[in-house]
Amino acid sequence: MNERMGSVSSQDERRGQKTPHGADLQEETVNPSGPGGGPSSSSAREEDPSREAEERQLMERVVSRHNMIRAYERAKSNAGAPGVDGMTVEALMPYLRDHWAGIKDDLLGDRYRPQPVRRVEIPKAGGGVRLLGIPTVLDRLVQQALLQVLTPMIDPEFADESYGFRPGRSAHDALRASQSHMGEGYKWVVDVDLEKFFDRVNHDVLMSRVARRISDKRVLRLIRRYLQSGVMLDGVVVSTEEGTPQGGPLSPLLANILLDDLDRELQSRGHRFVRYADDVNVYVRSRRAGERVLDGLKKWLKKKLRLKVNEDKSGVRPASKSKFLGLSFYRSPRGWRIRVASSSLSRLKDRLRQLTRRNWGVSMKERIRRLNEYTRGWLGYFSIADMKGPLQEIDQWVRRRLRACVWVQWKRVRTRWRKLRDLGVPDWKVHLTANSRRGPWFMAGAPLNSILNLDFWREQDLMFLTDRYLLLRQRT
């Protein structure tokens, strides 16, 4: 890709001095007034002719050699499943070597047409499914290139209370902000859940907000084409009249652009709130105030953004009973603290139960490798919470399940004799243990607990959740 892009780098410079392709086409989007009724941000930028001219050359920056190389490296590292064309990430580079010049001309000339996304259903923890749209590898590359150019322009304009999918911000930052609001006496939480947000976004409403920030009409039309590219279902392309498919690199930025209006509205009302993507929590001092806020937001969202609030999941709750991003809160003598929600612990145990099932035909080494891989990632997120006690219990439970797996693997009595002797167990205890007719779960308790002890599992490279958790807590 470097060679191909290098061969056209001089063309990049020449194109950068020309009027963008398609600039004389009829405009497909509108530039409405800003959230507070004042002039839109795009109108304000017209006061700076040099900046306006630069922003009308966005597509040239998108397809520049440096930006596309960065996008390719990111697409490659993210990997991901193929789209409707079946092309894998590994096949992308050879394809680009042969076709990049034409793809670049199509992007600059406003002729590029995205392919439909592949629909995938992902089960949700609370029931139901989440619809993911997987773009083709080429479309993911183009979306990533767009994202890299648009984010530095648009992200600094977002509200400080927005934390989802933004550079330098994380879910942990959102949780700490929530904790801070509670500590200042805002003990009631207005939990606003947007019903099927990514499936219900109105394209015209979204594009009007995007047009406030982007001047290059080719970029605007390309984004609209991505929204309307359709979904492949059972070999048939179904058009999409609303929604922004989850699964593409551009979707989180588009969601933040739309919901920035909500942030500004909450700011204008003087509310304390935290938003992470489409999860919104507003903090108030009483239930009655919370009910007024929720009722007002339902009406505003429906009228201004054409979004519907999920009545079943939204509500006004005491801070101690609220849940945000898989975690909850409790009050202690030291103030408000973060803990893991019971549903998150249940999902952890469900996954560990799968990884420690006795009828799984893998070696103990591979089983432990997968356990460590999963728990390391889980703790990387949830270690912000106070949970030493629950993790100690889970560690004991996991080790007992692994001891049961070992007992099942030592299927024959002679194998049990040999393995137990190798571990230095006295002969009298070997005889009692190896000839036992009790089941694996019983044997994994007291009989094997002192034999397959903590030192044994450390030698097997099993990572204890408690040890890893305490290490992570020391670093923060």
GROMACS .gro file of C-alpha atoms in nm:
model
  476
    1MET     CA    1   0.000   0.000   0.000
    2ASN     CA    2   0.295   0.234   0.068
    3GLU     CA    3   0.421   0.192  -0.288
    4ARG     CA    4   0.077   0.247  -0.441
    5MET     CA    5   0.009   0.554  -0.230
    6GLY     CA    6   0.359   0.684  -0.290
    7SER     CA    7   0.305   0.669  -0.664
    8VAL     CA    8   0.012   0.906  -0.640
    9SER     CA    9   0.143   1.139  -0.371
   10SER     CA   10   0.223   1.407  -0.629
   11GLN     CA   11  -0.138   1.378  -0.751
   12ASP     CA   12  -0.250   1.442  -0.393
   13GLU     CA   13  -0.067   1.773  -0.391
   14ARG     CA   14  -0.212   1.880  -0.725
   15ARG     CA   15  -0.566   1.784  -0.623
   16GLY     CA   16  -0.526   1.982  -0.301
   17GLN     CA   17  -0.518   2.301  -0.510
   18LYS     CA   18  -0.831   2.224  -0.711
   19THR     CA   19  -1.199   2.282  -0.645
   20PRO     CA   20  -1.344   1.964  -0.487
   21HIS     CA   21  -1.520   1.729  -0.724
   22GLY     CA   22  -1.897   1.759  -0.708
   23ALA     CA   23  -1.894   2.101  -0.543
   24ASP     CA   24  -2.156   2.225  -0.790
   25LEU     CA   25  -2.398   1.941  -0.720
   26GLN     CA   26  -2.723   2.014  -0.542
   27GLU     CA   27  -2.678   2.008  -0.166
   28GLU     CA   28  -2.837   1.702  -0.006
   29THR     CA   29  -2.829   1.816   0.357
   30VAL     CA   30  -2.934   2.123   0.552
   31ASN     CA   31  -2.755   2.347   0.800
   32PRO     CA   32  -3.003   2.424   1.077
   33SER     CA   33  -2.957   2.659   1.366
   34GLY     CA   34  -2.755   2.543   1.664
   35PRO     CA   35  -2.903   2.371   1.973
   36GLY     CA   36  -2.981   2.698   2.146
   37GLY     CA   37  -3.145   2.854   1.842
   38GLY     CA   38  -2.838   3.060   1.745
   39PRO     CA   39  -2.633   3.031   1.430
   40SER     CA   40  -2.495   2.690   1.342
   41SER     CA   41  -2.127   2.618   1.391
   42SER     CA   42  -2.078   2.590   1.015
   43SER     CA   43  -2.213   2.944   0.972
   44ALA     CA   44  -1.973   3.070   1.234
   45ARG     CA   45  -1.682   2.914   1.050
   46GLU     CA   46  -1.765   3.112   0.737
   47GLU     CA   47  -1.618   3.412   0.914
   48ASP     CA   48  -1.273   3.253   0.868
   49PRO     CA   49  -1.227   3.210   0.489
   50SER     CA   50  -0.898   3.022   0.519
   51ARG     CA   51  -1.045   2.767   0.761
   52GLU     CA   52  -1.357   2.731   0.548
   53ALA     CA   53  -1.145   2.663   0.240
   54GLU     CA   54  -0.938   2.407   0.428
   55GLU     CA   55  -1.246   2.224   0.554
   56ARG     CA   56  -1.386   2.206   0.201
   57GLN     CA   57  -1.079   1.996   0.116
   58LEU     CA   58  -1.155   1.727   0.375
   59MET     CA   59  -1.174   1.443   0.124
   60GLU     CA   60  -0.821   1.522   0.005
   61ARG     CA   61  -0.704   1.481   0.365
   62VAL     CA   62  -0.903   1.159   0.403
   63VAL     CA   63  -0.735   0.990   0.104
   64SER     CA   64  -0.386   1.129   0.174
   65ARG     CA   65  -0.109   0.872   0.186
   66HIS     CA   66  -0.027   0.924   0.554
   67ASN     CA   67  -0.390   0.905   0.668
   68MET     CA   68  -0.469   0.592   0.465
   69ILE     CA   69  -0.160   0.410   0.595
   70ARG     CA   70  -0.273   0.487   0.952
   71ALA     CA   71  -0.625   0.367   0.870
   72TYR     CA   72  -0.494   0.045   0.718
   73GLU     CA   73  -0.278  -0.030   1.024
   74ARG     CA   74  -0.577   0.028   1.252
   75ALA     CA   75  -0.807  -0.189   1.038
   76LYS     CA   76  -0.544  -0.460   1.035
   77SER     CA   77  -0.496  -0.453   1.414
   78ASN     CA   78  -0.872  -0.460   1.475
   79ALA     CA   79  -0.909  -0.760   1.242
   80GLY     CA   80  -1.280  -0.846   1.245
   81ALA     CA   81  -1.506  -1.069   1.041
   82PRO     CA   82  -1.554  -1.030   0.664
   83GLY     CA   83  -1.849  -0.835   0.527
   84VAL     CA   84  -2.092  -0.936   0.254
   85ASP     CA   85  -1.812  -0.970  -0.005
   86GLY     CA   86  -1.622  -1.225   0.204
   87MET     CA   87  -1.295  -1.030   0.188
   88THR     CA   88  -1.071  -1.080   0.491
   89VAL     CA   89  -0.831  -0.829   0.642
   90GLU     CA   90  -0.541  -1.038   0.506
   91ALA     CA   91  -0.675  -1.000   0.152
   92LEU     CA   92  -0.713  -0.622   0.178
   93MET     CA   93  -0.354  -0.524   0.099
   94PRO     CA   94  -0.329  -0.720  -0.228
   95TYR     CA   95  -0.666  -0.576  -0.331
   96LEU     CA   96  -0.552  -0.220  -0.257
   97ARG     CA   97  -0.233  -0.265  -0.459
   98ASP     CA   98  -0.444  -0.338  -0.767
   99HIS     CA   99  -0.741  -0.106  -0.709
  100TRP     CA  100  -0.639   0.183  -0.483
  101ALA     CA  101  -0.596   0.436  -0.765
  102GLY     CA  102  -0.953   0.380  -0.883
  103ILE     CA  103  -1.094   0.382  -0.528
  104LYS     CA  104  -0.917   0.711  -0.456
  105ASP     CA  105  -1.051   0.870  -0.774
  106ASP     CA  106  -1.403   0.757  -0.685
  107LEU     CA  107  -1.375   0.909  -0.336
  108LEU     CA  108  -1.242   1.238  -0.468
  109GLY     CA  109  -1.494   1.242  -0.750
  110ASP     CA  110  -1.796   1.174  -0.524
  111ARG     CA  111  -1.861   0.840  -0.697
  112TYR     CA  112  -1.774   0.590  -0.422
  113ARG     CA  113  -2.064   0.361  -0.323
  114PRO     CA  114  -2.042   0.158   0.000
  115GLN     CA  115  -2.162  -0.203   0.000
  116PRO     CA  116  -2.445  -0.325   0.227
  117VAL     CA  117  -2.352  -0.437   0.575
  118ARG     CA  118  -2.379  -0.796   0.697
  119ARG     CA  119  -2.635  -0.827   0.975
  120VAL     CA  120  -2.531  -1.020   1.288
  121GLU     CA  121  -2.740  -1.071   1.601
  122ILE     CA  122  -2.554  -1.060   1.934
  123PRO     CA  123  -2.742  -1.181   2.245
  124LYS     CA  124  -2.783  -0.909   2.511
  125ALA     CA  125  -2.719  -0.983   2.877
  126GLY     CA  126  -3.067  -0.867   2.976
  127GLY     CA  127  -3.243  -1.063   2.704
  128GLY     CA  128  -3.310  -0.990   2.340
  129VAL     CA  129  -3.045  -0.929   2.076
  130ARG     CA  130  -2.826  -0.640   1.962
  131LEU     CA  131  -2.814  -0.596   1.585
  132LEU     CA  132  -2.462  -0.545   1.454
  133GLY     CA  133  -2.391  -0.437   1.099
  134ILE     CA  134  -2.052  -0.557   0.975
  135PRO     CA  135  -1.925  -0.345   0.682
  136THR     CA  136  -1.686  -0.489   0.427
  137VAL     CA  137  -1.316  -0.461   0.507
  138LEU     CA  138  -1.277  -0.191   0.241
  139ASP     CA  139  -1.563   0.013   0.385
  140ARG     CA  140  -1.417  -0.023   0.734
  141LEU     CA  141  -1.091   0.114   0.598
  142VAL     CA  142  -1.263   0.416   0.441
  143GLN     CA  143  -1.469   0.478   0.756
  144GLN     CA  144  -1.154   0.463   0.969
  145ALA     CA  145  -0.983   0.713   0.738
  146LEU     CA  146  -1.285   0.945   0.773
  147LEU     CA  147  -1.284   0.903   1.150
  148GLN     CA  148  -0.916   0.998   1.179
  149VAL     CA  149  -0.973   1.325   0.996
  150LEU     CA  150  -1.309   1.417   1.153
  151THR     CA  151  -1.233   1.337   1.517
  152PRO     CA  152  -0.969   1.610   1.574
  153MET     CA  153  -1.208   1.861   1.414
  154ILE     CA  154  -1.528   1.766   1.590
  155ASP     CA  155  -1.440   1.604   1.923
  156PRO     CA  156  -1.309   1.922   2.095
  157GLU     CA  157  -1.654   2.080   2.044
  158PHE     CA  158  -1.835   1.806   2.240
  159ALA     CA  159  -1.957   1.864   2.596
  160ASP     CA  160  -1.728   1.776   2.886
  161GLU     CA  161  -1.999   1.548   3.028
  162SER     CA  162  -1.969   1.314   2.726
  163TYR     CA  163  -1.724   1.026   2.778
  164GLY     CA  164  -1.808   0.751   2.529
  165PHE     CA  165  -1.567   0.670   2.244
  166ARG     CA  166  -1.367   0.988   2.278
  167PRO     CA  167  -0.986   1.027   2.275
  168GLY     CA  168  -0.839   1.050   2.623
  169ARG     CA  169  -1.167   0.954   2.792
  170SER     CA  170  -1.292   0.623   2.922
  171ALA     CA  171  -1.576   0.451   3.102
  172HIS     CA  172  -1.375   0.481   3.424
  173ASP     CA  173  -1.374   0.859   3.384
  174ALA     CA  174  -1.753   0.853   3.345
  175LEU     CA  175  -1.790   0.641   3.659
  176ARG     CA  176  -1.568   0.873   3.862
  177ALA     CA  177  -1.772   1.172   3.744
  178SER     CA  178  -2.089   0.994   3.859
  179GLN     CA  179  -1.926   0.918   4.193
  180SER     CA  180  -1.836   1.286   4.230
  181HIS     CA  181  -2.194   1.403   4.168
  182MET     CA  182  -2.325   1.161   4.429
  183GLY     CA  183  -2.066   1.283   4.678
  184GLU     CA  184  -2.198   1.638   4.635
  185GLY     CA  185  -2.544   1.537   4.751
  186TYR     CA  186  -2.714   1.437   4.424
  187LYS     CA  187  -2.839   1.103   4.553
  188TRP     CA  188  -3.110   1.034   4.294
  189VAL     CA  189  -3.034   0.917   3.942
  190VAL     CA  190  -3.247   0.973   3.634
  191ASP     CA  191  -3.150   0.677   3.416
  192VAL     CA  192  -3.241   0.753   3.053
  193ASP     CA  193  -3.229   0.451   2.824
  194LEU     CA  194  -3.283   0.529   2.456
  195GLU     CA  195  -3.487   0.254   2.293
  196LYS     CA  196  -3.286   0.080   2.018
  197PHE     CA  197  -3.089   0.398   1.966
  198PHE     CA  198  -2.857   0.280   1.689
  199ASP     CA  199  -3.151   0.125   1.501
  200ARG     CA  200  -3.384   0.426   1.533
  201VAL     CA  201  -3.166   0.727   1.447
  202ASN     CA  202  -3.342   0.946   1.193
  203HIS     CA  203  -3.107   1.004   0.900
  204ASP     CA  204  -3.226   1.355   0.820
  205VAL     CA  205  -3.197   1.469   1.181
  206LEU     CA  206  -2.849   1.318   1.210
  207MET     CA  207  -2.724   1.459   0.880
  208SER     CA  208  -2.847   1.807   0.970
  209ARG     CA  209  -2.623   1.793   1.279
  210VAL     CA  210  -2.329   1.654   1.082
  211ALA     CA  211  -2.366   1.934   0.826
  212ARG     CA  212  -2.315   2.193   1.100
  213ARG     CA  213  -1.959   2.072   1.139
  214ILE     CA  214  -1.851   1.957   0.792
  215SER     CA  215  -1.823   2.179   0.485
  216ASP     CA  216  -1.700   1.926   0.227
  217LYS     CA  217  -2.017   1.809   0.046
  218ARG     CA  218  -1.843   1.493  -0.075
  219VAL     CA  219  -1.784   1.385   0.285
  220LEU     CA  220  -2.145   1.462   0.376
  221ARG     CA  221  -2.279   1.260   0.084
  222LEU     CA  222  -2.044   0.971   0.161
  223ILE     CA  223  -2.165   0.958   0.523
  224ARG     CA  224  -2.527   0.958   0.407
  225ARG     CA  225  -2.449   0.673   0.166
  226TYR     CA  226  -2.306   0.474   0.455
  227LEU     CA  227  -2.626   0.532   0.651
  228GLN     CA  228  -2.839   0.423   0.356
  229SER     CA  229  -2.617   0.143   0.222
  230GLY     CA  230  -2.865  -0.120   0.337
  231VAL     CA  231  -2.840  -0.458   0.508
  232MET     CA  232  -2.787  -0.797   0.350
  233LEU     CA  233  -3.047  -1.043   0.484
  234ASP     CA  234  -3.060  -1.396   0.340
  235GLY     CA  235  -2.894  -1.278   0.020
  236VAL     CA  236  -3.135  -0.987  -0.027
  237VAL     CA  237  -3.035  -0.622   0.021
  238VAL     CA  238  -3.286  -0.444   0.245
  239SER     CA  239  -3.277  -0.063   0.241
  240THR     CA  240  -3.226   0.122   0.570
  241GLU     CA  241  -3.448   0.425   0.620
  242GLU     CA  242  -3.324   0.494   0.975
  243GLY     CA  243  -3.046   0.389   1.213
  244THR     CA  244  -2.668   0.390   1.207
  245PRO     CA  245  -2.539   0.031   1.209
  246GLN     CA  246  -2.326  -0.066   1.507
  247GLY     CA  247  -2.005  -0.230   1.393
  248GLY     CA  248  -1.851   0.040   1.173
  249PRO     CA  249  -1.574   0.273   1.300
  250LEU     CA  250  -1.781   0.583   1.217
  251SER     CA  251  -2.096   0.495   1.416
  252PRO     CA  252  -1.977   0.611   1.763
  253LEU     CA  253  -1.875   0.953   1.628
  254LEU     CA  254  -2.208   0.996   1.452
  255ALA     CA  255  -2.391   0.903   1.773
  256ASN     CA  256  -2.193   1.161   1.968
  257ILE     CA  257  -2.268   1.428   1.706
  258LEU     CA  258  -2.641   1.366   1.737
  259LEU     CA  259  -2.650   1.336   2.116
  260ASP     CA  260  -2.437   1.647   2.164
  261ASP     CA  261  -2.765   1.837   2.126
  262LEU     CA  262  -2.894   1.647   2.430
  263ASP     CA  263  -2.580   1.739   2.624
  264ARG     CA  264  -2.623   2.106   2.542
  265GLU     CA  265  -2.989   2.095   2.642
  266LEU     CA  266  -2.903   1.940   2.978
  267GLN     CA  267  -2.631   2.201   3.028
  268SER     CA  268  -2.872   2.484   2.950
  269ARG     CA  269  -3.110   2.348   3.215
  270GLY     CA  270  -2.828   2.344   3.471
  271HIS     CA  271  -2.835   1.967   3.528
  272ARG     CA  272  -2.551   1.750   3.651
  273PHE     CA  273  -2.520   1.451   3.420
  274VAL     CA  274  -2.288   1.196   3.265
  275ARG     CA  275  -2.329   1.044   2.919
  276TYR     CA  276  -2.145   0.747   2.776
  277ALA     CA  277  -2.263   0.693   2.416
  278ASP     CA  278  -2.639   0.636   2.448
  279ASP     CA  279  -2.631   0.575   2.826
  280VAL     CA  280  -2.738   0.895   3.005
  281ASN     CA  281  -2.754   0.950   3.382
  282VAL     CA  282  -2.882   1.277   3.528
  283TYR     CA  283  -2.820   1.344   3.899
  284VAL     CA  284  -3.075   1.528   4.115
  285ARG     CA  285  -3.147   1.577   4.485
  286SER     CA  286  -3.496   1.424   4.511
  287ARG     CA  287  -3.725   1.172   4.346
  288ARG     CA  288  -3.978   1.440   4.260
  289ALA     CA  289  -3.714   1.647   4.080
  290GLY     CA  290  -3.602   1.334   3.896
  291GLU     CA  291  -3.952   1.256   3.774
  292ARG     CA  292  -3.989   1.610   3.639
  293VAL     CA  293  -3.654   1.580   3.459
  294LEU     CA  294  -3.740   1.242   3.307
  295ASP     CA  295  -4.079   1.360   3.186
  296GLY     CA  296  -3.926   1.668   3.027
  297LEU     CA  297  -3.648   1.471   2.856
  298LYS     CA  298  -3.894   1.223   2.705
  299LYS     CA  299  -4.082   1.507   2.538
  300TRP     CA  300  -3.766   1.688   2.427
  301LEU     CA  301  -3.602   1.377   2.277
  302LYS     CA  302  -3.913   1.287   2.084
  303LYS     CA  303  -3.966   1.637   1.950
  304LYS     CA  304  -3.608   1.745   1.875
  305LEU     CA  305  -3.419   1.424   1.793
  306ARG     CA  306  -3.711   1.188   1.717
  307LEU     CA  307  -3.580   0.939   1.970
  308LYS     CA  308  -3.790   0.728   2.203
  309VAL     CA  309  -3.710   0.653   2.567
  310ASN     CA  310  -3.735   0.290   2.678
  311GLU     CA  311  -4.006   0.305   2.945
  312ASP     CA  312  -3.912  -0.032   3.097
  313LYS     CA  313  -3.544   0.046   3.152
  314SER     CA  314  -3.560   0.417   3.224
  315GLY     CA  315  -3.658   0.553   3.563
  316VAL     CA  316  -3.567   0.752   3.874
  317ARG     CA  317  -3.371   0.552   4.131
  318PRO     CA  318  -3.172   0.608   4.450
  319ALA     CA  319  -2.802   0.624   4.369
  320SER     CA  320  -2.741   0.305   4.570
  321LYS     CA  321  -2.980   0.114   4.342
  322SER     CA  322  -2.865   0.258   4.011
  323LYS     CA  323  -2.642   0.078   3.763
  324PHE     CA  324  -2.414   0.243   3.512
  325LEU     CA  325  -2.182   0.074   3.262
  326GLY     CA  326  -2.198  -0.260   3.442
  327LEU     CA  327  -2.118  -0.116   3.785
  328SER     CA  328  -2.316   0.021   4.078
  329PHE     CA  329  -2.250   0.240   4.382
  330TYR     CA  330  -2.274   0.217   4.759
  331ARG     CA  331  -2.226   0.461   5.044
  332SER     CA  332  -1.952   0.402   5.300
  333PRO     CA  333  -1.794   0.611   5.579
  334ARG     CA  334  -1.541   0.721   5.316
  335GLY     CA  335  -1.813   0.843   5.080
  336TRP     CA  336  -1.966   0.694   4.769
  337ARG     CA  337  -1.780   0.391   4.637
  338ILE     CA  338  -1.801   0.182   4.319
  339ARG     CA  339  -1.886  -0.187   4.321
  340VAL     CA  340  -1.961  -0.449   4.059
  341ALA     CA  341  -2.327  -0.490   3.972
  342SER     CA  342  -2.467  -0.831   4.060
  343SER     CA  343  -2.558  -0.891   3.695
  344SER     CA  344  -2.194  -0.836   3.593
  345LEU     CA  345  -2.075  -1.088   3.851
  346SER     CA  346  -2.335  -1.336   3.727
  347ARG     CA  347  -2.210  -1.298   3.370
  348LEU     CA  348  -1.853  -1.349   3.491
  349LYS     CA  349  -1.947  -1.672   3.664
  350ASP     CA  350  -2.141  -1.792   3.360
  351ARG     CA  351  -1.834  -1.747   3.142
  352LEU     CA  352  -1.603  -1.911   3.398
  353ARG     CA  353  -1.847  -2.201   3.423
  354GLN     CA  354  -1.812  -2.256   3.047
  355LEU     CA  355  -1.433  -2.242   3.064
  356THR     CA  356  -1.418  -2.494   3.352
  357ARG     CA  357  -1.675  -2.749   3.234
  358ARG     CA  358  -1.556  -3.108   3.275
  359ASN     CA  359  -1.665  -3.233   2.932
  360TRP     CA  360  -1.456  -2.980   2.742
  361GLY     CA  361  -1.193  -3.178   2.553
  362VAL     CA  362  -0.892  -2.949   2.593
  363SER     CA  363  -0.571  -2.985   2.789
  364MET     CA  364  -0.539  -2.820   3.130
  365LYS     CA  365  -0.269  -2.592   2.988
  366GLU     CA  366  -0.503  -2.462   2.716
  367ARG     CA  367  -0.792  -2.432   2.963
  368ILE     CA  368  -0.581  -2.218   3.197
  369ARG     CA  369  -0.455  -2.005   2.908
  370ARG     CA  370  -0.811  -1.919   2.807
  371LEU     CA  371  -0.914  -1.858   3.167
  372ASN     CA  372  -0.624  -1.617   3.217
  373GLU     CA  373  -0.699  -1.439   2.890
  374TYR     CA  374  -1.062  -1.380   2.981
  375THR     CA  375  -1.011  -1.282   3.345
  376ARG     CA  376  -0.725  -1.045   3.259
  377GLY     CA  377  -0.953  -0.854   3.021
  378TRP     CA  378  -1.245  -0.859   3.267
  379LEU     CA  379  -1.034  -0.723   3.550
  380GLY     CA  380  -0.885  -0.458   3.323
  381TYR     CA  381  -1.228  -0.294   3.322
  382PHE     CA  382  -1.389  -0.394   3.654
  383SER     CA  383  -1.084  -0.343   3.877
  384ILE     CA  384  -1.210   0.012   3.945
  385ALA     CA  385  -1.470  -0.143   4.178
  386ASP     CA  386  -1.437  -0.262   4.538
  387MET     CA  387  -1.468  -0.640   4.511
  388LYS     CA  388  -1.190  -0.821   4.697
  389GLY     CA  389  -1.436  -1.039   4.892
  390PRO     CA  390  -1.640  -1.159   4.590
  391LEU     CA  391  -1.321  -1.232   4.395
  392GLN     CA  392  -1.181  -1.448   4.676
  393GLU     CA  393  -1.499  -1.656   4.668
  394ILE     CA  394  -1.486  -1.686   4.288
  395ASP     CA  395  -1.118  -1.789   4.302
  396GLN     CA  396  -1.202  -2.073   4.544
  397TRP     CA  397  -1.494  -2.181   4.328
  398VAL     CA  398  -1.285  -2.181   4.008
  399ARG     CA  399  -1.005  -2.384   4.169
  400ARG     CA  400  -1.255  -2.643   4.291
  401ARG     CA  401  -1.401  -2.673   3.942
  402LEU     CA  402  -1.051  -2.717   3.801
  403ARG     CA  403  -0.974  -2.987   4.058
  404ALA     CA  404  -1.288  -3.166   3.940
  405CYS     CA  405  -1.159  -3.141   3.583
  406VAL     CA  406  -0.827  -3.292   3.689
  407TRP     CA  407  -1.004  -3.580   3.866
  408VAL     CA  408  -1.205  -3.658   3.554
  409GLN     CA  409  -0.887  -3.651   3.344
  410TRP     CA  410  -0.726  -3.899   3.588
  411LYS     CA  411  -0.989  -4.144   3.481
  412ARG     CA  412  -0.834  -4.479   3.581
  413VAL     CA  413  -0.733  -4.583   3.932
  414ARG     CA  414  -0.379  -4.663   3.814
  415THR     CA  415  -0.350  -4.313   3.666
  416ARG     CA  416  -0.465  -4.160   3.992
  417TRP     CA  417  -0.208  -4.367   4.184
  418ARG     CA  418   0.073  -4.249   3.956
  419LYS     CA  419  -0.028  -3.883   3.952
  420LEU     CA  420  -0.079  -3.863   4.328
  421ARG     CA  421   0.258  -4.029   4.398
  422ASP     CA  422   0.426  -3.787   4.158
  423LEU     CA  423   0.285  -3.507   4.370
  424GLY     CA  424   0.450  -3.653   4.681
  425VAL     CA  425   0.132  -3.780   4.849
  426PRO     CA  426   0.195  -4.052   5.115
  427ASP     CA  427   0.099  -4.406   5.009
  428TRP     CA  428  -0.176  -4.442   5.268
  429LYS     CA  429  -0.344  -4.128   5.140
  430VAL     CA  430  -0.287  -4.232   4.777
  431HIS     CA  431  -0.469  -4.559   4.849
  432LEU     CA  432  -0.768  -4.387   5.010
  433THR     CA  433  -0.793  -4.117   4.746
  434ALA     CA  434  -0.731  -4.315   4.426
  435ASN     CA  435  -0.982  -4.588   4.516
  436SER     CA  436  -1.260  -4.352   4.619
  437ARG     CA  437  -1.594  -4.398   4.445
  438ARG     CA  438  -1.720  -4.050   4.523
  439GLY     CA  439  -1.801  -3.809   4.241
  440PRO     CA  440  -1.569  -3.543   4.092
  441TRP     CA  441  -1.727  -3.250   4.278
  442PHE     CA  442  -1.692  -3.421   4.616
  443MET     CA  443  -1.333  -3.523   4.544
  444ALA     CA  444  -1.252  -3.168   4.431
  445GLY     CA  445  -1.337  -3.054   4.784
  446ALA     CA  446  -1.146  -3.171   5.092
  447PRO     CA  447  -0.979  -3.484   4.942
  448LEU     CA  448  -0.792  -3.291   4.669
  449ASN     CA  449  -0.785  -2.941   4.823
  450SER     CA  450  -0.463  -3.000   5.016
  451ILE     CA  451  -0.303  -3.190   4.728
  452LEU     CA  452  -0.386  -2.960   4.435
  453ASN     CA  453  -0.323  -2.654   4.650
  454LEU     CA  454  -0.240  -2.291   4.573
  455ASP     CA  455   0.124  -2.369   4.495
  456PHE     CA  456   0.015  -2.638   4.248
  457TRP     CA  457  -0.205  -2.397   4.054
  458ARG     CA  458   0.058  -2.125   4.053
  459GLU     CA  459   0.297  -2.376   3.898
  460GLN     CA  460   0.031  -2.434   3.631
  461ASP     CA  461   0.037  -2.055   3.564
  462LEU     CA  462  -0.324  -2.005   3.677
  463MET     CA  463  -0.382  -1.635   3.743
  464PHE     CA  464  -0.580  -1.577   4.062
  465LEU     CA  465  -0.835  -1.299   4.024
  466THR     CA  466  -0.761  -1.165   4.372
  467ASP     CA  467  -0.386  -1.137   4.308
  468ARG     CA  468  -0.437  -0.960   3.976
  469TYR     CA  469  -0.701  -0.731   4.123
  470LEU     CA  470  -0.478  -0.620   4.412
  471LEU     CA  471  -0.192  -0.553   4.171
  472LEU     CA  472  -0.412  -0.337   3.950
  473ARG     CA  473  -0.546  -0.147   4.250
  474GLN     CA  474  -0.192  -0.063   4.361
  475ARG     CA  475  -0.121   0.093   4.022
  476THR     CA  476  -0.420   0.329   4.034
   0.00000   0.00000   0.00000
